[in-house]
Coordinates of C-alpha atoms in Angstrom, one line a residue:
Chain A
M25 CA -14.4 18.3 20.4
N26 CA -15.7 15.3 21.2
N27 CA -14.6 11.9 21.3
N28 CA -17.1 11.1 18.4
W29 CA -15.8 12.9 16.8
M30 CA -12.0 12.1 17.0
R31 CA -12.8 8.4 16.8
R32 CA -14.8 9.0 12.9
Q33 CA -12.1 11.2 11.8
R34 CA -9.3 8.1 13.0
M35 CA -11.6 5.4 11.1
L36 CA -10.9 7.4 7.7
G37 CA -7.6 6.1 8.1
Y38 CA -9.3 3.2 6.4
V39 CA -10.9 5.8 4.0
F40 CA -7.9 7.3 2.8
I41 CA -5.4 3.8 2.3
G42 CA -9.1 2.1 1.1
P43 CA -8.5 2.1 -2.9
S44 CA -4.8 1.8 -2.6
M45 CA -5.6 -1.4 -0.3
L46 CA -8.5 -2.9 -2.9
G47 CA -5.7 -2.4 -5.7
V48 CA -2.8 -4.0 -3.9
L49 CA -5.4 -7.5 -2.5
L50 CA -6.9 -7.8 -6.1
F51 CA -3.6 -7.0 -8.5
F52 CA -0.8 -8.2 -5.8
L53 CA -2.0 -10.3 -2.7
I54 CA -4.7 -12.7 -4.8
P55 CA -2.7 -13.3 -7.6
A56 CA 0.7 -14.0 -5.4
A57 CA -1.9 -16.5 -3.2
Y58 CA -3.5 -18.1 -6.4
S59 CA 0.3 -18.5 -7.8
L60 CA 1.5 -20.4 -4.6
G61 CA -1.9 -23.0 -5.4
L62 CA -0.5 -23.2 -9.1
M63 CA 2.5 -23.8 -8.1
F64 CA 1.0 -27.6 -7.1
T65 CA -1.1 -27.9 -10.1
D66 CA 0.0 -29.3 -13.1
Y67 CA -2.0 -26.2 -15.1
K68 CA -1.1 -26.1 -18.4
L69 CA -3.8 -23.5 -20.7
M70 CA -4.4 -26.4 -23.3
N71 CA -5.5 -28.6 -21.1
P72 CA -8.5 -28.2 -18.9
N73 CA -8.0 -31.4 -17.2
V74 CA -5.6 -29.5 -14.2
K75 CA -5.1 -32.2 -11.5
F76 CA -3.0 -31.5 -7.8
V77 CA 0.1 -32.7 -7.9
G78 CA 1.4 -32.3 -4.9
L79 CA 5.7 -31.6 -5.6
D80 CA 5.9 -33.0 -8.9
N81 CA 7.1 -29.3 -10.0
I82 CA 9.5 -28.5 -7.6
V83 CA 11.0 -31.8 -8.4
R84 CA 10.8 -31.3 -11.8
L85 CA 12.9 -28.2 -10.6
L86 CA 15.8 -29.6 -9.2
K87 CA 16.4 -31.5 -11.8
D88 CA 15.9 -28.8 -14.4
D89 CA 19.6 -28.5 -16.3
M90 CA 17.5 -25.1 -18.0
F91 CA 16.7 -23.2 -14.6
Y92 CA 20.8 -24.2 -13.5
K93 CA 21.8 -22.8 -16.9
S94 CA 19.0 -20.1 -15.9
M95 CA 20.9 -19.6 -12.5
K96 CA 23.9 -19.1 -13.5
N97 CA 22.8 -16.6 -16.6
T98 CA 21.3 -14.6 -14.1
A99 CA 24.6 -14.6 -11.8
L100 CA 26.2 -12.9 -14.8
F101 CA 23.3 -10.4 -15.5
L102 CA 24.2 -9.4 -12.1
L103 CA 27.6 -8.6 -12.3
A104 CA 26.8 -5.9 -14.2
V105 CA 24.9 -4.3 -10.2
P106 CA 28.4 -4.0 -8.5
V107 CA 30.1 -2.3 -11.5
S108 CA 27.8 -0.3 -12.0
V109 CA 28.3 1.2 -8.5
V110 CA 31.6 2.0 -8.4
L111 CA 31.5 3.4 -11.8
G112 CA 28.6 5.4 -9.9
F113 CA 30.8 6.1 -7.3
L114 CA 33.8 7.4 -9.7
V115 CA 31.9 9.6 -11.2
A116 CA 30.2 10.6 -8.3
V117 CA 32.8 11.9 -6.8
V118 CA 34.5 13.5 -9.6
L119 CA 31.8 15.5 -9.9
N120 CA 31.8 16.6 -6.6
Q121 CA 34.3 18.8 -6.8
K122 CA 35.0 22.4 -8.6
I123 CA 34.0 21.6 -12.3
Y124 CA 32.0 23.4 -14.6
L125 CA 29.1 22.1 -16.1
K126 CA 28.0 20.6 -13.7
K127 CA 24.7 19.9 -14.3
L128 CA 24.7 20.0 -17.8
L129 CA 27.0 16.7 -16.8
R130 CA 25.3 14.7 -14.3
G131 CA 22.6 15.0 -16.4
L132 CA 23.7 13.7 -19.2
Y133 CA 25.4 10.5 -17.1
F134 CA 21.3 10.2 -15.4
M135 CA 19.8 10.6 -18.9
P136 CA 20.3 6.8 -19.8
Y137 CA 18.5 6.3 -16.7
I138 CA 15.6 7.7 -17.5
T139 CA 14.6 6.9 -21.1
S140 CA 15.6 3.9 -21.6
G141 CA 12.8 1.3 -22.4
V142 CA 12.9 -1.8 -24.7
A143 CA 13.5 1.2 -27.8
V144 CA 17.2 2.0 -26.7
A145 CA 17.9 -1.6 -26.6
F146 CA 17.4 -1.9 -30.8
V147 CA 19.6 0.8 -30.5
W148 CA 22.5 -0.9 -28.5
M149 CA 21.7 -4.2 -31.1
L150 CA 22.7 -2.2 -33.7
L151 CA 25.7 -0.5 -32.2
F152 CA 26.6 -4.2 -31.1
H153 CA 26.1 -5.7 -34.9
P154 CA 29.3 -8.1 -34.7
K155 CA 30.4 -7.6 -38.8
Q156 CA 29.2 -3.4 -39.4
G157 CA 28.6 -2.3 -36.3
P158 CA 29.8 1.1 -35.4
I159 CA 31.6 -0.7 -31.7
N160 CA 33.3 -3.4 -33.9
G161 CA 34.4 -0.9 -36.2
L162 CA 36.1 1.7 -33.7
L163 CA 38.0 -1.7 -32.3
R164 CA 38.9 -2.8 -35.8
S165 CA 40.4 1.0 -36.5
I166 CA 42.8 0.6 -33.7
G167 CA 44.0 -2.5 -34.3
V168 CA 41.5 -5.1 -33.2
D169 CA 41.6 -7.7 -35.4
N170 CA 39.0 -10.5 -34.4
P171 CA 37.1 -8.1 -32.2
P172 CA 34.5 -10.0 -30.2
G173 CA 31.0 -11.2 -31.8
W174 CA 29.2 -9.9 -28.6
L175 CA 25.0 -10.5 -28.4
S176 CA 26.0 -13.1 -31.4
T177 CA 27.8 -16.0 -30.0
T178 CA 27.3 -18.2 -26.9
T179 CA 30.5 -17.2 -25.2
S180 CA 30.1 -12.9 -25.0
S181 CA 26.1 -12.0 -25.1
M182 CA 25.9 -12.4 -21.6
F183 CA 28.4 -10.0 -21.6
A184 CA 27.4 -7.8 -24.5
I185 CA 24.2 -7.5 -21.9
D186 CA 26.0 -6.6 -18.9
I187 CA 27.3 -3.5 -20.8
I188 CA 23.9 -2.3 -21.6
W189 CA 22.7 -2.4 -18.0
I190 CA 26.0 -0.6 -16.5
W191 CA 25.9 2.1 -18.7
F192 CA 21.9 1.8 -17.8
L193 CA 22.5 1.9 -13.7
L194 CA 25.1 4.3 -13.8
G195 CA 23.4 7.4 -13.6
Y196 CA 21.3 6.8 -11.2
N197 CA 24.0 5.4 -9.0
M198 CA 25.8 8.5 -9.5
I199 CA 22.6 10.8 -8.1
I200 CA 22.4 8.5 -5.1
Y201 CA 26.3 8.8 -4.1
L202 CA 25.9 12.7 -5.0
A203 CA 23.0 13.2 -2.2
A204 CA 24.9 10.9 -0.1
L205 CA 28.5 12.8 -0.8
Q206 CA 26.0 16.3 0.1
E207 CA 26.8 14.2 3.8
V208 CA 30.4 14.3 4.1
S209 CA 31.7 16.7 6.4
Q210 CA 33.9 18.4 3.8
E211 CA 36.4 19.5 7.7
L212 CA 37.1 16.2 7.6
L213 CA 38.6 15.8 3.9
E214 CA 40.1 19.7 5.0
A215 CA 42.1 18.3 7.6
A216 CA 43.3 14.5 6.4
K217 CA 44.7 16.9 3.4
M218 CA 46.4 19.1 5.9
D219 CA 48.5 15.9 7.6
G220 CA 49.2 15.3 3.5
A221 CA 46.6 12.4 2.6
R222 CA 46.8 11.8 -0.7
P223 CA 43.6 12.5 -2.4
G224 CA 43.7 8.6 -3.3
Q225 CA 44.0 7.9 0.3
I226 CA 41.5 9.7 1.0
L227 CA 39.5 8.5 -1.4
R228 CA 39.8 5.2 -0.1
S229 CA 40.2 5.7 3.4
I230 CA 37.9 7.9 4.2
I231 CA 34.9 8.6 1.6
W232 CA 34.2 5.6 0.1
P233 CA 33.9 4.0 4.3
L234 CA 31.3 6.9 5.2
V235 CA 29.0 6.5 1.7
S236 CA 29.1 2.8 2.7
P237 CA 25.6 2.6 3.7
T238 CA 24.7 4.2 0.3
T239 CA 26.7 1.4 -1.2
F240 CA 24.8 -1.4 -0.1
L241 CA 21.4 0.3 -0.5
L242 CA 22.5 0.6 -4.1
L243 CA 24.0 -3.0 -4.2
I244 CA 20.5 -4.2 -3.0
T245 CA 18.0 -2.0 -4.5
G246 CA 20.1 -2.6 -7.8
L247 CA 20.3 -6.4 -7.6
I248 CA 16.4 -7.2 -6.8
M249 CA 15.9 -4.4 -9.3
T250 CA 18.2 -6.5 -11.6
I251 CA 16.5 -9.7 -10.9
K252 CA 13.7 -9.0 -12.0
T253 CA 13.6 -7.5 -14.8
F254 CA 13.9 -9.8 -18.2
G255 CA 12.4 -6.8 -20.8
I256 CA 15.3 -6.2 -22.8
I257 CA 16.7 -9.1 -23.2
Q258 CA 13.4 -10.9 -24.6
A259 CA 13.6 -8.0 -26.9
I260 CA 17.0 -8.0 -28.3
T261 CA 18.3 -12.0 -27.9
Q262 CA 14.6 -13.4 -26.7
G263 CA 16.9 -16.0 -24.6
G264 CA 19.7 -16.6 -27.5
P265 CA 21.9 -17.1 -28.9
G266 CA 21.0 -20.9 -27.4
S267 CA 20.2 -19.7 -24.1
S268 CA 23.3 -17.9 -23.2
T269 CA 21.1 -15.6 -22.3
T270 CA 17.7 -17.3 -20.5
I271 CA 18.0 -15.7 -17.7
L272 CA 15.3 -16.8 -14.9
S273 CA 13.1 -14.4 -15.3
L274 CA 12.9 -14.5 -18.6
Y275 CA 12.9 -18.6 -18.7
V276 CA 9.3 -18.1 -16.0
Y277 CA 8.1 -16.0 -18.9
Q278 CA 9.0 -18.8 -21.3
N279 CA 7.7 -21.1 -19.2
A280 CA 3.9 -19.4 -18.5
F281 CA 3.7 -17.2 -22.3
R282 CA 5.6 -19.5 -25.3
Y283 CA 4.8 -23.2 -23.5
Y284 CA 2.6 -22.4 -21.6
D285 CA 2.8 -24.2 -18.4
M286 CA 1.7 -22.5 -16.2
G287 CA 2.3 -24.3 -13.1
Y288 CA 5.7 -24.6 -13.5
A289 CA 6.0 -21.3 -14.7
S290 CA 4.5 -20.6 -11.6
T291 CA 6.8 -23.1 -9.6
L292 CA 10.0 -21.0 -11.1
S293 CA 8.3 -17.6 -10.2
W294 CA 8.6 -19.3 -6.5
A295 CA 12.3 -19.6 -6.4
L296 CA 12.8 -16.3 -8.4
F297 CA 10.8 -14.8 -4.9
I298 CA 13.3 -16.8 -3.0
V299 CA 16.6 -15.4 -4.6
I300 CA 14.5 -11.7 -4.0
L301 CA 14.2 -12.9 -0.2
I302 CA 17.8 -14.0 -0.1
I303 CA 19.1 -10.9 -1.5
T304 CA 16.4 -8.9 1.1
A305 CA 17.8 -10.9 4.0
L306 CA 21.8 -10.4 3.5
Q307 CA 20.0 -6.1 4.3
W308 CA 19.2 -7.3 7.3
V309 CA 22.3 -9.0 8.5
G310 CA 25.1 -7.0 6.3
Q311 CA 23.9 -3.5 7.2
K312 CA 24.8 -4.4 10.9
R313 CA 27.8 -5.9 9.5
W314 CA 30.0 -5.0 6.8
V315 CA 28.2 -1.2 7.3
H316 CA 30.9 1.1 8.5
Y317 CA 30.4 5.2 9.7
Chain B
M26 CA 52.6 36.3 -7.7
A27 CA 52.0 32.9 -6.4
I28 CA 48.5 33.7 -5.0
K29 CA 47.3 34.2 -8.6
Q30 CA 49.4 31.4 -10.6
K31 CA 48.0 29.4 -7.9
L32 CA 44.6 30.6 -8.8
S33 CA 44.8 29.8 -12.9
E34 CA 46.6 26.5 -11.5
G35 CA 43.0 25.6 -9.7
A36 CA 41.1 27.1 -12.7
L37 CA 43.3 24.8 -15.2
T38 CA 42.8 22.0 -13.4
K39 CA 38.9 22.2 -13.2
L40 CA 38.6 22.6 -16.7
F41 CA 41.4 20.2 -17.3
I42 CA 38.6 17.7 -15.3
T43 CA 35.2 19.4 -16.6
I44 CA 36.7 18.2 -20.3
V45 CA 37.7 15.2 -19.7
M46 CA 34.1 14.6 -17.6
L47 CA 32.5 15.7 -20.5
L48 CA 33.9 14.0 -23.3
L49 CA 33.2 10.6 -20.5
A50 CA 29.3 12.2 -20.9
V51 CA 29.0 12.3 -24.8
V52 CA 30.1 8.3 -24.8
M53 CA 27.3 8.0 -22.5
V54 CA 24.8 9.3 -25.1
I55 CA 26.4 8.1 -27.9
P56 CA 23.7 5.4 -28.7
F57 CA 21.0 8.5 -28.8
L58 CA 23.5 10.4 -31.2
W59 CA 24.0 7.7 -33.0
M60 CA 20.2 7.0 -32.8
I61 CA 18.9 9.7 -34.0
S62 CA 21.7 10.6 -36.7
T63 CA 21.1 6.6 -38.3
S64 CA 17.8 7.7 -39.0
L65 CA 17.9 10.6 -41.0
K66 CA 20.7 8.4 -42.9
T67 CA 20.4 6.5 -46.6
P68 CA 20.6 2.9 -46.0
A69 CA 23.8 2.3 -47.7
E70 CA 25.6 4.8 -45.0
V71 CA 24.5 3.6 -42.0
F72 CA 27.3 1.3 -41.0
E73 CA 29.7 3.0 -43.0
Y74 CA 33.4 3.6 -40.8
P75 CA 34.1 6.2 -39.9
I76 CA 31.1 7.4 -38.7
K77 CA 29.6 10.5 -39.8
W78 CA 27.7 12.2 -37.2
I79 CA 26.6 15.0 -39.7
P80 CA 24.2 12.8 -42.1
P81 CA 26.0 13.4 -45.5
H82 CA 22.5 13.7 -47.7
P83 CA 19.7 13.8 -44.6
T84 CA 16.6 12.6 -45.4
F85 CA 13.1 12.2 -43.4
E86 CA 11.6 9.7 -45.4
H87 CA 12.3 6.7 -42.5
H88 CA 10.8 9.0 -40.0
V89 CA 7.6 9.5 -42.8
K90 CA 7.6 5.3 -43.4
V91 CA 7.7 5.0 -39.2
W92 CA 4.5 7.9 -38.9
T93 CA 1.9 6.8 -42.0
G94 CA 1.0 3.8 -43.7
P95 CA -1.2 1.2 -42.3
K96 CA 0.7 0.6 -39.3
S97 CA 1.4 4.1 -38.2
F98 CA 3.2 4.7 -34.7
G99 CA 0.4 7.4 -34.1
T100 CA -1.8 4.7 -32.8
Y101 CA 0.8 3.4 -30.9
Y102 CA 1.4 6.4 -29.7
L103 CA -2.3 7.0 -28.5
N104 CA -2.5 4.3 -27.0
S105 CA 0.0 4.4 -24.6
L106 CA -0.9 8.3 -23.9
K107 CA -4.1 7.2 -22.8
I108 CA -2.3 4.2 -20.7
A109 CA 0.4 6.2 -19.3
I110 CA -1.3 9.8 -18.9
V111 CA -4.4 7.7 -16.6
G112 CA -2.2 5.6 -14.9
M113 CA -0.3 7.8 -13.9
V114 CA -3.1 10.8 -12.5
T115 CA -4.9 8.0 -10.8
A116 CA -1.9 6.3 -9.2
T117 CA -0.5 9.8 -8.3
F118 CA -3.6 10.5 -5.9
L119 CA -4.6 7.3 -4.8
S120 CA -1.4 7.1 -3.8
A121 CA -0.9 10.3 -2.4
F122 CA -4.3 9.3 -0.8
A123 CA -3.6 6.2 0.8
A124 CA 0.2 7.9 2.1
Y125 CA -1.5 10.7 4.2
G126 CA -3.6 7.6 5.7
F127 CA -0.2 6.1 7.0
A128 CA 1.6 8.9 8.0
R129 CA -1.2 11.0 9.5
I130 CA -3.6 9.0 10.3
S131 CA -3.4 6.5 13.6
F132 CA -5.6 4.2 13.1
K133 CA -5.8 0.8 14.0
G134 CA -3.9 -1.5 12.3
R135 CA -1.8 0.9 10.7
N136 CA 1.7 -0.4 11.0
P137 CA 1.0 -4.4 10.0
L138 CA -1.1 -3.1 6.9
F139 CA 1.9 -1.4 5.7
M140 CA 4.4 -3.9 6.7
L141 CA 1.4 -6.1 4.4
Y142 CA 2.2 -3.4 2.0
L143 CA 6.0 -3.3 1.6
S144 CA 6.4 -6.6 1.7
M145 CA 4.3 -6.8 -1.7
M146 CA 7.1 -5.7 -2.9
M147 CA 9.9 -8.0 -2.5
V148 CA 6.8 -9.9 -4.8
P149 CA 8.6 -10.4 -8.4
P150 CA 5.9 -9.4 -11.0
Q151 CA 6.6 -13.1 -12.6
V152 CA 5.2 -14.5 -9.7
L153 CA 1.9 -12.3 -10.6
F154 CA 1.8 -12.7 -15.0
V155 CA 0.3 -15.8 -14.6
P156 CA -2.6 -15.7 -11.6
K157 CA -3.2 -11.7 -13.5
F158 CA -3.2 -13.9 -17.1
L159 CA -6.1 -15.8 -16.0
M160 CA -8.0 -13.4 -13.6
F161 CA -7.5 -11.2 -16.1
D162 CA -9.0 -13.3 -18.7
W163 CA -11.7 -14.7 -16.9
A164 CA -13.0 -11.5 -16.2
G165 CA -13.0 -10.1 -19.9
I166 CA -10.3 -7.6 -19.8
Y167 CA -7.7 -9.9 -21.4
N168 CA -7.2 -8.1 -24.5
T169 CA -7.8 -5.6 -23.8
H170 CA -6.0 -1.5 -22.5
W171 CA -7.7 -2.4 -19.0
A172 CA -4.7 -4.9 -18.1
L173 CA -2.8 -2.2 -18.5
I174 CA -4.8 0.0 -16.9
L175 CA -6.3 -1.5 -13.7
P176 CA -3.0 -2.6 -12.1
G177 CA -1.3 0.9 -13.8
M178 CA -3.6 2.8 -11.7
F179 CA -1.8 1.7 -8.1
T180 CA 1.8 2.1 -7.0
I181 CA 3.0 0.7 -3.8
F182 CA 6.5 2.8 -4.5
G183 CA 4.2 6.0 -4.8
V184 CA 2.5 5.1 -1.9
F185 CA 6.2 4.5 0.0
M186 CA 7.7 7.1 -1.1
L187 CA 5.1 10.0 -0.5
R188 CA 4.8 8.6 3.2
Q189 CA 8.2 9.3 3.4
F190 CA 7.8 13.0 1.9
F191 CA 4.6 13.9 4.4
L192 CA 6.6 12.8 7.2
T193 CA 8.6 15.5 6.7
I194 CA 5.9 18.1 7.0
P195 CA 6.1 19.5 10.6
N196 CA 3.8 18.0 12.5
E197 CA 2.1 21.3 13.9
I198 CA 1.1 22.1 10.8
T199 CA -2.0 20.1 10.6
E200 CA -2.4 19.2 14.5
S201 CA -3.5 22.7 14.9
A202 CA -5.7 22.8 11.9
F203 CA -6.9 19.6 13.2
I204 CA -7.5 21.6 16.7
D205 CA -9.5 23.5 15.2
G206 CA -11.4 21.1 14.3
A207 CA -11.3 20.9 10.3
G208 CA -11.4 17.4 9.4
H209 CA -9.0 14.8 7.5
F210 CA -10.3 15.5 4.3
R211 CA -9.6 19.0 4.8
I212 CA -5.9 19.2 6.0
F213 CA -5.6 16.7 2.8
F214 CA -7.0 18.6 0.2
R215 CA -6.8 22.2 1.7
L216 CA -2.8 21.5 2.9
I217 CA -1.1 19.0 2.5
L218 CA -1.9 18.4 -0.7
P219 CA -0.6 22.1 -2.1
L220 CA 2.7 21.3 0.0
A221 CA 3.1 18.2 -1.8
K222 CA 3.4 19.8 -5.3
P223 CA 6.3 18.9 -6.2
A224 CA 7.1 16.0 -4.5
L225 CA 3.7 14.6 -6.8
A226 CA 5.0 16.0 -9.9
T227 CA 8.2 14.3 -9.1
L228 CA 5.9 11.2 -8.9
A229 CA 3.5 11.9 -11.5
I230 CA 6.8 12.1 -13.2
I231 CA 8.3 8.5 -12.5
D232 CA 5.0 6.9 -13.0
F233 CA 5.3 8.4 -16.6
S234 CA 8.0 6.8 -17.4
W235 CA 7.7 3.6 -16.1
Q236 CA 4.6 3.5 -18.2
W237 CA 5.6 5.0 -21.0
N238 CA 8.7 2.3 -21.8
D239 CA 6.9 -0.8 -19.8
Y240 CA 7.2 -3.6 -22.7
E241 CA 6.6 -6.3 -20.1
N242 CA 3.4 -5.9 -19.3
A243 CA 1.7 -5.2 -22.5
L244 CA 3.7 -8.1 -24.3
V245 CA 1.8 -10.5 -21.4
F246 CA -1.7 -8.7 -21.6
L247 CA -2.0 -7.8 -25.5
I248 CA -2.4 -10.0 -28.4
D249 CA -4.0 -7.8 -30.9
E250 CA -2.1 -4.9 -33.0
D251 CA -3.9 -1.7 -33.1
L252 CA -3.9 -2.1 -29.0
Y253 CA -0.1 -1.9 -29.4
T254 CA 1.4 0.7 -27.1
V255 CA 4.4 2.0 -28.2
P256 CA 7.4 -0.7 -27.2
L257 CA 5.4 -3.1 -28.7
G258 CA 5.3 -1.4 -32.1
L259 CA 8.7 -0.8 -32.1
Q260 CA 9.1 -4.2 -31.5
N261 CA 6.7 -5.2 -34.5
F262 CA 8.4 -2.9 -36.3
I263 CA 11.8 -4.4 -36.1
L264 CA 10.1 -8.0 -36.9
E265 CA 9.1 -7.0 -39.8
N266 CA 11.5 -5.0 -41.2
T267 CA 15.0 -6.7 -40.2
V268 CA 17.3 -5.1 -42.6
D269 CA 15.5 -1.5 -42.4
Y270 CA 18.0 -0.4 -39.5
N271 CA 17.3 3.4 -40.6
G272 CA 13.6 2.2 -40.0
M273 CA 14.5 1.1 -37.3
M274 CA 16.5 3.7 -35.9
A275 CA 13.6 6.6 -36.8
A276 CA 11.0 4.2 -35.0
A277 CA 12.9 4.2 -31.7
S278 CA 13.3 8.0 -31.9
A279 CA 9.4 7.8 -31.9
G280 CA 10.2 5.9 -28.7
I281 CA 12.8 7.2 -26.8
V282 CA 12.6 11.4 -28.1
P283 CA 9.3 11.9 -25.9
M284 CA 11.1 10.5 -22.9
I285 CA 14.1 12.7 -23.2
A286 CA 12.0 15.6 -23.0
V287 CA 10.4 14.8 -20.4
F288 CA 13.6 14.9 -18.9
V289 CA 14.8 17.8 -19.6
I290 CA 11.6 19.3 -18.3
G291 CA 11.1 17.6 -15.4
Q292 CA 15.2 16.9 -14.2
R293 CA 14.9 17.9 -11.4
Y294 CA 12.0 16.8 -9.8
I295 CA 13.3 13.6 -11.0
I296 CA 16.6 13.6 -9.3
Q297 CA 14.7 15.1 -6.7
G298 CA 12.4 12.4 -6.3
L299 CA 14.6 9.3 -6.6
T300 CA 17.4 10.4 -3.8
N301 CA 14.5 11.4 -1.4
S302 CA 13.3 7.8 -1.2
A303 CA 16.2 6.0 -1.7
V304 CA 18.8 8.0 1.1
K305 CA 15.7 8.6 3.5
G306 CA 14.2 5.4 2.5

């Protein structure tokens, strides 16, 4: 083998990553840079005279009540993540016991995650139907006289979306926890049992701390994924009633493709990026602080 | 005697937990069951309570309505299949290619480039929608399937996931081939790809499900109805048939049932792939 051949082989690295790099350049890097530029313009689709407006869009954002409202709605939407993480943990712990039909059960809990897109959101829309839907039918039959209006009232709509989202994420969290539970030493659990620890104690004081890296990972990835989503909300409520389900990512979409206010939409989208950046920074800090092994 | 009793007690607990978990699992899949059941009912039976899970007068007319007529789901299906399959095949192959480069070749600038790659995962799609819309319009591919197919050929997650997998393949295997004079191309096609079949299958299935379910990009980049994918067609159907609940559920079934099939067939791969990329990532 000569050095020339070795060098040529190393250069092949660029050939291997080349096509993929081109895609990242065309569909991520260049658009991202373009968007940064748009942030400082008043570009509207209907108005061909684009002006450089400096920081006007940022000032507008800081004074925009709807921006703050959308942040609040986003926070309410994100509540679904910790709930689904805890539920996923509990289901995983039970499925990790000696039980029958383990594989079937795992599959059933996981099904919503892989099969659902917008289609299933429409199913939920009918399940939540305030007057005739089966959910309120059930509630009435067990004696709830005034069941919630779910997607139809401004106070309950975000929570109805949260329920759909918890249902959707739960299976994924469960699957990841099931893998993490494989790593928990059985001897340790046996020893704790011998020492007379109750199941609740074992769960809280041994298993939960041991899987804390997984909990942390699921929280962060779940939050980031959730904050980028707007499809199911656009499909079933379009941000309503009123603006009660207009989360930030949907507000970006509305500004861009309903009002064609491209400059302002770009500014909002970078606010979304900053929120993601903060969550990611939390990950770096938190990994050291809150994760106990 | 005591041991026997203890054994049967264990089995009883096991059975009890299984039944409880099964009941909860049924709650999880109720939306799917209700959807299919409703799609086979008559309009008057949709909201009857208590729910009759087995339709008393089963009818296929709603499914027929969805699949025939001027706005048939057949068109949407072909569009979705075309976009998802071309995207899936190309994305899987290109990801494997790039992942090999990042995992196995030490070229200058590899690590900074990989960091750049990963950092792009943080950029939300909302940042990219407007510039992509303007770029696609300029390039003449706005409102064509290319606007979905071309970006769909690249997946950063896929590169990341396959790189993780390639790193688990022992170095000795490729190194000895390298010393024998096999170049990277031969090693990639002859050694790595066959070894990576399960990982490739995982990525292909996950990527297909993403592309099939992708509503947001289709919403932004397509206008013409005859270009619609299944999620957009479904939305359109619902906007035009606001009170035809049976039809809605028949249409929703058309979108969901193929994914249930993909899930049942590929469950093993999907679960393994997601677990690996999360736990080892």
